[in-house]
Short mmCIF file of C-alpha atoms and ligand atoms in Angstrom, two decimals:
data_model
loop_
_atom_site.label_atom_id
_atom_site.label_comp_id
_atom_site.label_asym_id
_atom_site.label_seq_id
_atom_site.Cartn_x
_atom_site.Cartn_y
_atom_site.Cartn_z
CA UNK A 4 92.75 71.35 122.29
CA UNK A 5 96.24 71.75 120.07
CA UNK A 6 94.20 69.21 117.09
CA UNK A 7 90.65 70.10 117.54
CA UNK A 8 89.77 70.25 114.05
CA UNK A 9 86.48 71.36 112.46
CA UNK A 10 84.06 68.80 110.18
CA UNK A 11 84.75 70.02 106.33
CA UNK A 12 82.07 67.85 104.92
CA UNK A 13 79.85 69.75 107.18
CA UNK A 14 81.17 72.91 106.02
CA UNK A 15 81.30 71.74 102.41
CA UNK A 16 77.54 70.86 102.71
CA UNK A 17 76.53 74.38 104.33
CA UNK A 18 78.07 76.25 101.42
CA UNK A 19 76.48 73.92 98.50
CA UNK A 20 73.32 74.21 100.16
CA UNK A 21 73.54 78.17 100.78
CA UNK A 22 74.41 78.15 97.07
CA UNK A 23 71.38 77.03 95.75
CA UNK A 24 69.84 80.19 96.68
CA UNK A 25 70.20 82.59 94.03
CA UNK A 26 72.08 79.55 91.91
CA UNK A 27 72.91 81.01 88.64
CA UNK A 28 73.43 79.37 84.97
CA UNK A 29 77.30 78.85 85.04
CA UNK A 30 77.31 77.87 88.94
CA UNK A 31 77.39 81.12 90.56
CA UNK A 32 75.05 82.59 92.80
CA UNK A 33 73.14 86.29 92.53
CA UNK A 34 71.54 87.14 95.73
CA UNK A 35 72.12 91.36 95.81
CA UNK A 36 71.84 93.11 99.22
CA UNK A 37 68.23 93.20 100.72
CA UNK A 38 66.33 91.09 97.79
CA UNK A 39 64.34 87.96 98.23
CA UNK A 40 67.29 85.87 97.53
CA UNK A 41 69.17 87.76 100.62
CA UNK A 42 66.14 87.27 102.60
CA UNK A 43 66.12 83.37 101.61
CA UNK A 44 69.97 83.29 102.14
CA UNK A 45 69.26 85.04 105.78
CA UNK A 46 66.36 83.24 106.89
CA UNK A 47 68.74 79.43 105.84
CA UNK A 48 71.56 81.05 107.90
CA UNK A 49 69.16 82.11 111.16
CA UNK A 50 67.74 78.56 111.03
CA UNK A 51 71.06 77.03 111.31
CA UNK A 52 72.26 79.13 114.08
CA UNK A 53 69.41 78.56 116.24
CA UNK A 54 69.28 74.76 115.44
CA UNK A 55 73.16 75.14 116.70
CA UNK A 56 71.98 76.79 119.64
CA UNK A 57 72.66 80.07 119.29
CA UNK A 58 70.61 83.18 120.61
CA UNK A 59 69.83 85.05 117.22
CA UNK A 60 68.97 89.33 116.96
CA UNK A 61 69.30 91.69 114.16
CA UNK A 62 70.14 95.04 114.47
CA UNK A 63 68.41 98.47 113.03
CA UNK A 64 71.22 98.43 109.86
CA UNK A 65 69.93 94.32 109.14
CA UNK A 66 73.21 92.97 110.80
CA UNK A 67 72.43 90.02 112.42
CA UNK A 68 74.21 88.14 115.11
CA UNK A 69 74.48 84.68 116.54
CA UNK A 70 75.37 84.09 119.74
CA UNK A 71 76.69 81.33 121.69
CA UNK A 72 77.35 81.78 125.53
CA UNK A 73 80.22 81.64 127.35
CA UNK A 74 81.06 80.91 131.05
CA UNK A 75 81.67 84.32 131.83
CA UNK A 76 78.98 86.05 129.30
CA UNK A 77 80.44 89.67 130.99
CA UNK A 78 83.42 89.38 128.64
CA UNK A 79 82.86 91.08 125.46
CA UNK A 80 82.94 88.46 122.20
CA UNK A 81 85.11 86.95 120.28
CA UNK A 82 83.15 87.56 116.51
CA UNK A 83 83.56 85.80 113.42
CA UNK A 84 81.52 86.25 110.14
CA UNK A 85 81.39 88.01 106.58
CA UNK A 86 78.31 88.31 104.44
CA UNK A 87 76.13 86.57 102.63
CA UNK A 88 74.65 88.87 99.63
CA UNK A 89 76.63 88.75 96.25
CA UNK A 90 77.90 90.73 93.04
CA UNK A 91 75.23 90.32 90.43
CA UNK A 92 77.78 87.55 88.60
CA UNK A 93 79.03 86.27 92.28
CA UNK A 94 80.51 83.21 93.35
CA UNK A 95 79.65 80.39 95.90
CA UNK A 96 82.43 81.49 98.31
CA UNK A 97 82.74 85.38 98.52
CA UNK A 98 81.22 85.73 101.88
CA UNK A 99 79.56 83.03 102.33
CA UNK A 100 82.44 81.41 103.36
CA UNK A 101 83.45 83.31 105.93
CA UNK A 102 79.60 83.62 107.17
CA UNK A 103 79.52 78.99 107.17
CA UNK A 104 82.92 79.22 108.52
CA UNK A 105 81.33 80.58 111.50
CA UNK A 106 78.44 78.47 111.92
CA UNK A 107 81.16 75.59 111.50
CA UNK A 108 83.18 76.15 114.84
CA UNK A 109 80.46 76.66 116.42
CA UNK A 110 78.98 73.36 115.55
CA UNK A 111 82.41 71.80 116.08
CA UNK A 112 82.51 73.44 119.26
CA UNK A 113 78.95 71.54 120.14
CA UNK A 114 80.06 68.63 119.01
CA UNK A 115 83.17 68.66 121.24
CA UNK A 116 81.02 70.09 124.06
CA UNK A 117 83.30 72.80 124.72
CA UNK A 118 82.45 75.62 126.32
CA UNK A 119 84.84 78.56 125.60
CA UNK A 120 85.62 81.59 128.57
CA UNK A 121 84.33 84.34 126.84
CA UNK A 122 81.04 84.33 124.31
CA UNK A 123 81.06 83.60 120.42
CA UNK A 124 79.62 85.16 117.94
CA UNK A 125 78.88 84.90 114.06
CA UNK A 126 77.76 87.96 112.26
CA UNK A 127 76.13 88.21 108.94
CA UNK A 128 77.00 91.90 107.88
CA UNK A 129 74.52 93.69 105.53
CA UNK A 130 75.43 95.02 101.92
CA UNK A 131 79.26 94.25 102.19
CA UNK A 132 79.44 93.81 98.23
CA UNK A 133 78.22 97.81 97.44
CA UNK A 134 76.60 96.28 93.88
CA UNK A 135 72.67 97.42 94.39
CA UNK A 136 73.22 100.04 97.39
CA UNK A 137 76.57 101.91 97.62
CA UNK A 138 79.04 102.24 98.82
CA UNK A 139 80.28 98.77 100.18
CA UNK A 140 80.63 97.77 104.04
CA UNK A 141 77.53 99.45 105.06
CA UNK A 142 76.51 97.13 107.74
CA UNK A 143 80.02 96.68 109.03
CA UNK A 144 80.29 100.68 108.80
CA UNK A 145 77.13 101.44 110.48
CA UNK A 146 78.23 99.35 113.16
CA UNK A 147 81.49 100.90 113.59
CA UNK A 148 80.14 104.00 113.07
CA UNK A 149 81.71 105.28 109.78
CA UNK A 150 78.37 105.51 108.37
CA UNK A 151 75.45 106.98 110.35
CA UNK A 152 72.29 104.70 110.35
CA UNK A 153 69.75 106.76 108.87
CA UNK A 154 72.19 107.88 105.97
CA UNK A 155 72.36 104.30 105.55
CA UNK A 156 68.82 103.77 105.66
CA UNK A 157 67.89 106.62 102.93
CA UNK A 158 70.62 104.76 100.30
CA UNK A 159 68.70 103.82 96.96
CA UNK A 160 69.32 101.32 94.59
CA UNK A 161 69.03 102.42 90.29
CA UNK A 162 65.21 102.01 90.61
CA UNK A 163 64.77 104.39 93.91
CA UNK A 164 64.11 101.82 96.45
CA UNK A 165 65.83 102.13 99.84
CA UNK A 166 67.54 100.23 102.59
CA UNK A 167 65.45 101.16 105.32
CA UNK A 168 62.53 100.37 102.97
CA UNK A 169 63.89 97.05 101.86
CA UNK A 170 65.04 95.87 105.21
CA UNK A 171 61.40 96.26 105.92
CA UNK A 172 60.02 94.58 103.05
CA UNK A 173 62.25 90.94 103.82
CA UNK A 174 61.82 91.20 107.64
CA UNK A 175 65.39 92.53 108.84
CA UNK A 176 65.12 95.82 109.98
CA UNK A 177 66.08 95.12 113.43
CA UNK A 178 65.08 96.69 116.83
CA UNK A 179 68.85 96.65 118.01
CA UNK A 180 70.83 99.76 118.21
CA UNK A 181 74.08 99.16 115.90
CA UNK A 182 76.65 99.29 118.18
CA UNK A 183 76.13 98.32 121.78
CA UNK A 184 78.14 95.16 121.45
CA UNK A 185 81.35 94.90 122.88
CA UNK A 186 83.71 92.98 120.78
CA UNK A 187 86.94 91.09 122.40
CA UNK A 188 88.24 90.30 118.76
CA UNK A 189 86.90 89.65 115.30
CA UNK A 190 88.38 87.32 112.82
CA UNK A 191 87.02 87.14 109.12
CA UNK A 192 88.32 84.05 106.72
CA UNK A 193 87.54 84.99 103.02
CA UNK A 194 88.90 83.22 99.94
CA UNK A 195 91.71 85.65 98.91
CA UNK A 196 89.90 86.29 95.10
CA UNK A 197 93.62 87.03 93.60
CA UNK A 198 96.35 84.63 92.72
CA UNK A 199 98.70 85.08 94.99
CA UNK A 200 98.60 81.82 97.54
CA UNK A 201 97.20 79.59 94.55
CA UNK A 202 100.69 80.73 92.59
CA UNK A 203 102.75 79.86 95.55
CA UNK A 204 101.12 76.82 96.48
CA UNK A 205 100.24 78.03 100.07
CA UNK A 206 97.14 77.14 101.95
CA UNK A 207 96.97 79.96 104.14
CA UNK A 208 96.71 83.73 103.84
CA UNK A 209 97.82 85.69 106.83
CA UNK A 210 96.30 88.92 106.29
CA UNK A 211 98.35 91.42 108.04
CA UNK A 212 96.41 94.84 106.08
CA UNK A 213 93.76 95.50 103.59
CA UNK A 214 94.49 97.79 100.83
CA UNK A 215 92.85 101.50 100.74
CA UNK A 216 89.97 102.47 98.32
CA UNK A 217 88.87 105.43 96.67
CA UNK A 218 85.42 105.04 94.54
CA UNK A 219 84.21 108.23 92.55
CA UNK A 220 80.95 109.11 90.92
CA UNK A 221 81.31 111.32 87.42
CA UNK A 222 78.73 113.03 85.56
CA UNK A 223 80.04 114.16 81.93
CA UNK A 224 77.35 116.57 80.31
CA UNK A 225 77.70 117.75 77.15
CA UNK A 226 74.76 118.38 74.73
CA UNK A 227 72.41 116.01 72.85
CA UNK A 228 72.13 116.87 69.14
CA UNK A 229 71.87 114.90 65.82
CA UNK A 230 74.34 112.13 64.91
CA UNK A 231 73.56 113.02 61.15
CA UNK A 232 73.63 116.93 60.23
CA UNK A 233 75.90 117.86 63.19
CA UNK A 234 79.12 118.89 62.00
CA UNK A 235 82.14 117.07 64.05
CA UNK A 236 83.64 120.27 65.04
CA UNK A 237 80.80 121.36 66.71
CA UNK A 238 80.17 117.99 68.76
CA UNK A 239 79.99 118.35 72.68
CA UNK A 240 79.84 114.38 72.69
CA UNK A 241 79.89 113.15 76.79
CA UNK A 242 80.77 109.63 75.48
CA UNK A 243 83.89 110.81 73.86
CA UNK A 244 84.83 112.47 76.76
CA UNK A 245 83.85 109.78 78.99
CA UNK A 246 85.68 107.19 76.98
CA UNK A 247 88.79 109.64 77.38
CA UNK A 248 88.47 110.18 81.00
CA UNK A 249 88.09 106.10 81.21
CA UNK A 250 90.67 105.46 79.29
CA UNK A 251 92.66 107.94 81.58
CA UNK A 252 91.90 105.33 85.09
CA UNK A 253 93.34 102.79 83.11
CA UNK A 254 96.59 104.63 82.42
CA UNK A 255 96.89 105.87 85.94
CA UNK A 256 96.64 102.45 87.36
CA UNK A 257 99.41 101.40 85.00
CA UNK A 258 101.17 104.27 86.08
CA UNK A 259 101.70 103.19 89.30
CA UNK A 260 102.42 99.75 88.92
CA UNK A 261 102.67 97.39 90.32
CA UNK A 262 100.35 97.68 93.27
CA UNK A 263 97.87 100.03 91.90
CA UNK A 264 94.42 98.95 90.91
CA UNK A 265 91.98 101.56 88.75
CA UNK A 266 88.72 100.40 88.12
CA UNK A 267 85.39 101.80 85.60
CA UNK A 268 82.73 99.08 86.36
CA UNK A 269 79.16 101.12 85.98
CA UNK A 270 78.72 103.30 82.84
CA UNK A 271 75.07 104.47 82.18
CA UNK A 272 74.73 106.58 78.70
CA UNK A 273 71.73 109.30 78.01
CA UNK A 274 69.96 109.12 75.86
CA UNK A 275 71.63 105.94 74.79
CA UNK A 276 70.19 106.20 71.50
CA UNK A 277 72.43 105.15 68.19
CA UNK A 278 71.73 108.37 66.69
CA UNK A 279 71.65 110.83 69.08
CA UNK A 280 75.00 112.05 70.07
CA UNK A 281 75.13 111.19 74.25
CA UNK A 282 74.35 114.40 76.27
CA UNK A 283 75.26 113.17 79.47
CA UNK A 284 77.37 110.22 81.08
CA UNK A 285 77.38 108.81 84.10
CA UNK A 286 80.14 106.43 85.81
CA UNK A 287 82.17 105.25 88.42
CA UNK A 288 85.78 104.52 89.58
CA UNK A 289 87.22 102.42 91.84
CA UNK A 290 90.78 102.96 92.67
CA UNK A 291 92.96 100.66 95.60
CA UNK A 292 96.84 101.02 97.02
CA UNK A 293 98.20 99.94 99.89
CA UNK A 294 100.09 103.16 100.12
CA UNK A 295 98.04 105.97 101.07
CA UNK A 296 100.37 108.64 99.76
CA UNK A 297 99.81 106.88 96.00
CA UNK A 298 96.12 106.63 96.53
CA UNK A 299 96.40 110.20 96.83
CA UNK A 300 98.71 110.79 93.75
CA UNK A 301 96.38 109.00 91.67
CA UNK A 302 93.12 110.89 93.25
CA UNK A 303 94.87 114.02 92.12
CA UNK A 304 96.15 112.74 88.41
CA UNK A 305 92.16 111.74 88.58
CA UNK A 306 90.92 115.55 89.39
CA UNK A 307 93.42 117.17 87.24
CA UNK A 308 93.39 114.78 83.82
CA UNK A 309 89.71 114.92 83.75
CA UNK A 310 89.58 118.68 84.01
CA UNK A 311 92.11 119.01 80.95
CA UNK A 312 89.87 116.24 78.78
CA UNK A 313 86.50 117.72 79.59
CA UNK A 314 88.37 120.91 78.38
CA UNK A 315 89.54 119.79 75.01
CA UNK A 316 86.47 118.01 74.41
CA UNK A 317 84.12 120.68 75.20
CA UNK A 318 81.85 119.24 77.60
CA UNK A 319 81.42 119.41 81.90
CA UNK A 320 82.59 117.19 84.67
CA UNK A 321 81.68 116.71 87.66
CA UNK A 322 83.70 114.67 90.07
CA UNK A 323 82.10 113.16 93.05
CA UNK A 324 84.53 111.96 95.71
CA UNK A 325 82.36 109.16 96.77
CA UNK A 326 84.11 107.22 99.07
CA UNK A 327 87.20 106.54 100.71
CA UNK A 328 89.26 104.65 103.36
CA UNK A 329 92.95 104.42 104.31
CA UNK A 330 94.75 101.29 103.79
CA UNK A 331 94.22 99.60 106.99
CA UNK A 332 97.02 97.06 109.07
CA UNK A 333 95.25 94.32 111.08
CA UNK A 334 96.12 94.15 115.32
CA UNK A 335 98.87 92.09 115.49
CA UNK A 336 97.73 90.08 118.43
CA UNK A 337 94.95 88.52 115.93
CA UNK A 338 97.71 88.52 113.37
CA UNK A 339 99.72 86.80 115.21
CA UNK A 340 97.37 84.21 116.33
CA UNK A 341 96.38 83.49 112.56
CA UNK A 342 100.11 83.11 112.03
CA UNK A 343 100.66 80.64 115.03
CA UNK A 344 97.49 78.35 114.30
CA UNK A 345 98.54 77.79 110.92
CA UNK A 346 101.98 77.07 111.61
CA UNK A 347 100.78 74.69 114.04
CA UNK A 348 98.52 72.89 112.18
CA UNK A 349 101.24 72.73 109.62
CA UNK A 350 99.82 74.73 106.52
CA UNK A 351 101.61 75.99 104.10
CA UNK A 352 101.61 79.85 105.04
CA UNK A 353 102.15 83.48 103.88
CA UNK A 354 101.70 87.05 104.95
CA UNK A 355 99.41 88.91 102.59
CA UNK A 356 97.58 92.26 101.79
CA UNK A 357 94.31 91.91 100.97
CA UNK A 358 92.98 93.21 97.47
CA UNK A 359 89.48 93.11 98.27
CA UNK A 360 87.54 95.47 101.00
CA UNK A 361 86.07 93.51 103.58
CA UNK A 362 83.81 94.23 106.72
CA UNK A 363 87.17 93.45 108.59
CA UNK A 364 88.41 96.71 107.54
CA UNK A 365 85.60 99.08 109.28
CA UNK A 366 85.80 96.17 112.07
CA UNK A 367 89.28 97.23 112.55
CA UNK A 368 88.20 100.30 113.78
CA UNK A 369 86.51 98.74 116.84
CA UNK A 370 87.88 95.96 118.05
CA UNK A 371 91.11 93.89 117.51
CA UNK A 372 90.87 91.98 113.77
CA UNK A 373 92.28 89.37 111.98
CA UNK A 374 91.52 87.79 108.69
CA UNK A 375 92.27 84.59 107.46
CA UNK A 376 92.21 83.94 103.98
CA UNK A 377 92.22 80.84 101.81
CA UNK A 378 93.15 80.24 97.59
CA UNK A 379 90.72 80.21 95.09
CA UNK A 380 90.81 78.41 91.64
CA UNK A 381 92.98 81.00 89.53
CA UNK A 382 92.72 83.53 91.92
CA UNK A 383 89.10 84.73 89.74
CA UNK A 384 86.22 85.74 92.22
CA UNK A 385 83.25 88.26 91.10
CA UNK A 386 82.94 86.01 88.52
CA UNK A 387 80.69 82.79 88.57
CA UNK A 388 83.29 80.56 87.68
CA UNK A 389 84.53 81.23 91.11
CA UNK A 390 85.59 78.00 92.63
CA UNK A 391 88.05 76.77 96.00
CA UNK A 392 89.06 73.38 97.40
CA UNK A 393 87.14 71.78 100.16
CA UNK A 394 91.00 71.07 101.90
CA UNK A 395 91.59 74.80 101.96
CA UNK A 396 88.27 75.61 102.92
CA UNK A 397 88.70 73.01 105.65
CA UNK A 398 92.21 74.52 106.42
CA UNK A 399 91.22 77.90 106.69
CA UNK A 400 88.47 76.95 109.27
CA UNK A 401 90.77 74.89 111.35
CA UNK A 402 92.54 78.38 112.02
CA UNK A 403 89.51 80.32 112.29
CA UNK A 404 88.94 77.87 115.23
CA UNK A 405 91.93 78.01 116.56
CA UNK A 406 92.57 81.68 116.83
CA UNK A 407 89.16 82.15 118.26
CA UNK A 408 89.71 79.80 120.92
CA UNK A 409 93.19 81.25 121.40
CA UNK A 410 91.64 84.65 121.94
CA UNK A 411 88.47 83.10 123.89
CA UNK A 412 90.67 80.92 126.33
CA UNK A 413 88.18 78.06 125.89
CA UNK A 414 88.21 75.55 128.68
CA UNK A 415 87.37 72.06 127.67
O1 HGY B 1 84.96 95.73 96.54
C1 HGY B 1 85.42 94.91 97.34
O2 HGY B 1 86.61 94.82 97.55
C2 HGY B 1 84.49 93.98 98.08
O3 HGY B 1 84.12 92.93 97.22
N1 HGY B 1 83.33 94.68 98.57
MN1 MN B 2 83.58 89.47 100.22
MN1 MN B 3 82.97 90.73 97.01
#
């Protein structure tokens, strides 16, 4: 049991395949939450499970789960997975990886013909990315019960189509309620998309806490007039103020450096016409800390700074507090077992926050998590160019297998 290790060609295989659904141009993939793609990208990953023998259901958010029995199938799981849909420029290994990771002990597990204590489980959470319906985690939330289902249901994407709608349109809106399933532990592996174990030249990430968030929606209004005959002075231009106010995330992110992150990635302008001077802006932020006493310094330089702007340039904010969650520390049993496997297996291995939100975070809040994270080529994910070696893919799986089975008390 101490070498068991898992088949990375296999794995290798699973995620170039997966990839070719919603391929992109410069080898990414674009399969956003709930579209065809998603539903292709779901229906690959169901196949697989059941061909692995695994006892397949979906639950009322879309979740779906793949189980594998136990000898004792009274014991509550021991879950792995991630997700599968994408950022709209996404890479091959954001989710996915964790999702084949999954589907890879298990198979190893078949091949081996073990038969672990307790049951196994890979999940495939719903809208983790927070692209086309926001905000992210959804599934994972639902499920934990951050989110309530039919909130969740009624979210729309830019053109007005919802989730319970669209989980009805590609065949996953499940029968299951979202949260009778008793979880023993859950472990996530996720390429780390920063730079940190790349720079250092470790193999292994063991992620001990996830960062906090705090995403905002603003509306700017100001008044539409003529680019031509309208006297500066008189301008209530929302763009200027916008690009202010935008300009003012950047600052307070460089403010409190070095662990502060402060994101704009959505802008939409109205009219958006070159002559027309904008009456109305809309955009979001996206701020992170591991501290939650900065995260709240920077919500309130946020509140504050863009009352003063809209002030001096003449034109109304409104400041949606959107969403929100506390920097979040991992139970240190599955910490520890992350820790332990890779030091066995003898990779090269660090403790690490995690940037990025993950379904681990809201999992957390259930049942005893751990995540295990792997490099990616120059630490770039989100981005198409996003790229990872098939030895620390390989790597990261062994320990995924090896802190499940640690926590599942497998019996050959
Ligand atoms: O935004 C995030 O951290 C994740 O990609 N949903
Ligand atoms: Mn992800
Ligand atoms: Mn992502």
């Amino acid at each position: 049991m101490q070498n068991l290790k898992i088949d990375g060609s296999r794995l290798w295989q699973s995620l170039m395949e997966l990839a070719r659904i919603g391929a992109t141009e410069k080898g990414g993939v674009c399969r956003l939450a709930l579209t065809d793609l998603d539903r292709q990208g779901r229906d690959l990953f169901v196949r697989w499970c059941r061909e692995a023998g695994c006892t397949v259901s979906v639950d009322a958010i879309g979740n779906i789960f793949a189980r594998r029995a136990g000898k004792d199938n009274s014991k509550p799981a021991i879950v792995t997975g991630s997700h599968l849909d994408s950022q709209p420029t996404g890479g091959k290994f954001d989710g996915a990886y964790g999702v084949m990771a999954g589907l890879e002990v298990v198979r190893t597990l078949n091949d081996l013909g073990i038969v672990t204590e307790a049951p196994i489980e890979i999940v495939a959470w719903t809208n983790e990315e927070g692209s086309r319906f926001s905000p992210a985690m959804v599934g994972s939330g639902v499920y934990a019960g951050v989110f309530a289902l039919d909130e969740a249901l009624a979210k729309k994407d830019i053109e007005g189509k919802s989730m319970g709608d669209e989980l009805r349109r590609i065949g996953y809106a499940g029968k299951d309620r979202t949260s009778d399933r008793p979880v023993g532990a859950y472990f996530e592996a996720h390429i780390e998309q920063g730079p940190i174990l790349e720079a250092e030249g470790k193999t292994i990430g063991v992620v001990t806490a996830a960062q906090g968030q705090r995403w905002y929606e603003i509306t700017v209004t100001g008044q539409e007039a003529h680019a031509g005959p309208t006297p500066m002075p008189r301008r209530r231009d929302a763009l200027v103020g916008s690009a202010r106010m935008i300009d003012t995330v950047n600052r307070i992110g460089h403010r409190f450096a070095p662990l502060a992150c402060a994101t704009v990635g959505f802008v939409q302008v109205s009219p958006n016409s070159r002559n027309t001077i904008p009456g109305r802006v809309f955009f979001t932020v996206d701020f992170r800390h591991p501290v939650d006493a900065t995260l709240s310094q920077m919500h309130e330089a946020l509140h504050s700074e863009f009352r003063a702007i809209a002030e001096a340039a003449k034109v109304e904010v409104e400041i949606r507090d959107f969403w929100y969650f506390a920097p979040t520390p991992f139970a240190e049993d599955c910490v520890g077992a992350v820790r332990e496997a890779a030091g066995r297996l003898g990779y090269a291995h660090r403790d690490i926050v995690s940037g990025a939100g993950h379904d681990a975070v809201y999992m957390a809040k259930v049942a005893p998590t751990g995540m295990i994270f792997v490099p990616c080529r120059d630490g770039i994910s989100h981005n198409e160019v996003e790229d990872a070696a098939p030895a620390d893919l390989t790597a990261g799986c062994n320990v995924l297998l090896h802190a499940m089975l640690e926590r599942a008390k497998a019996n050959p």
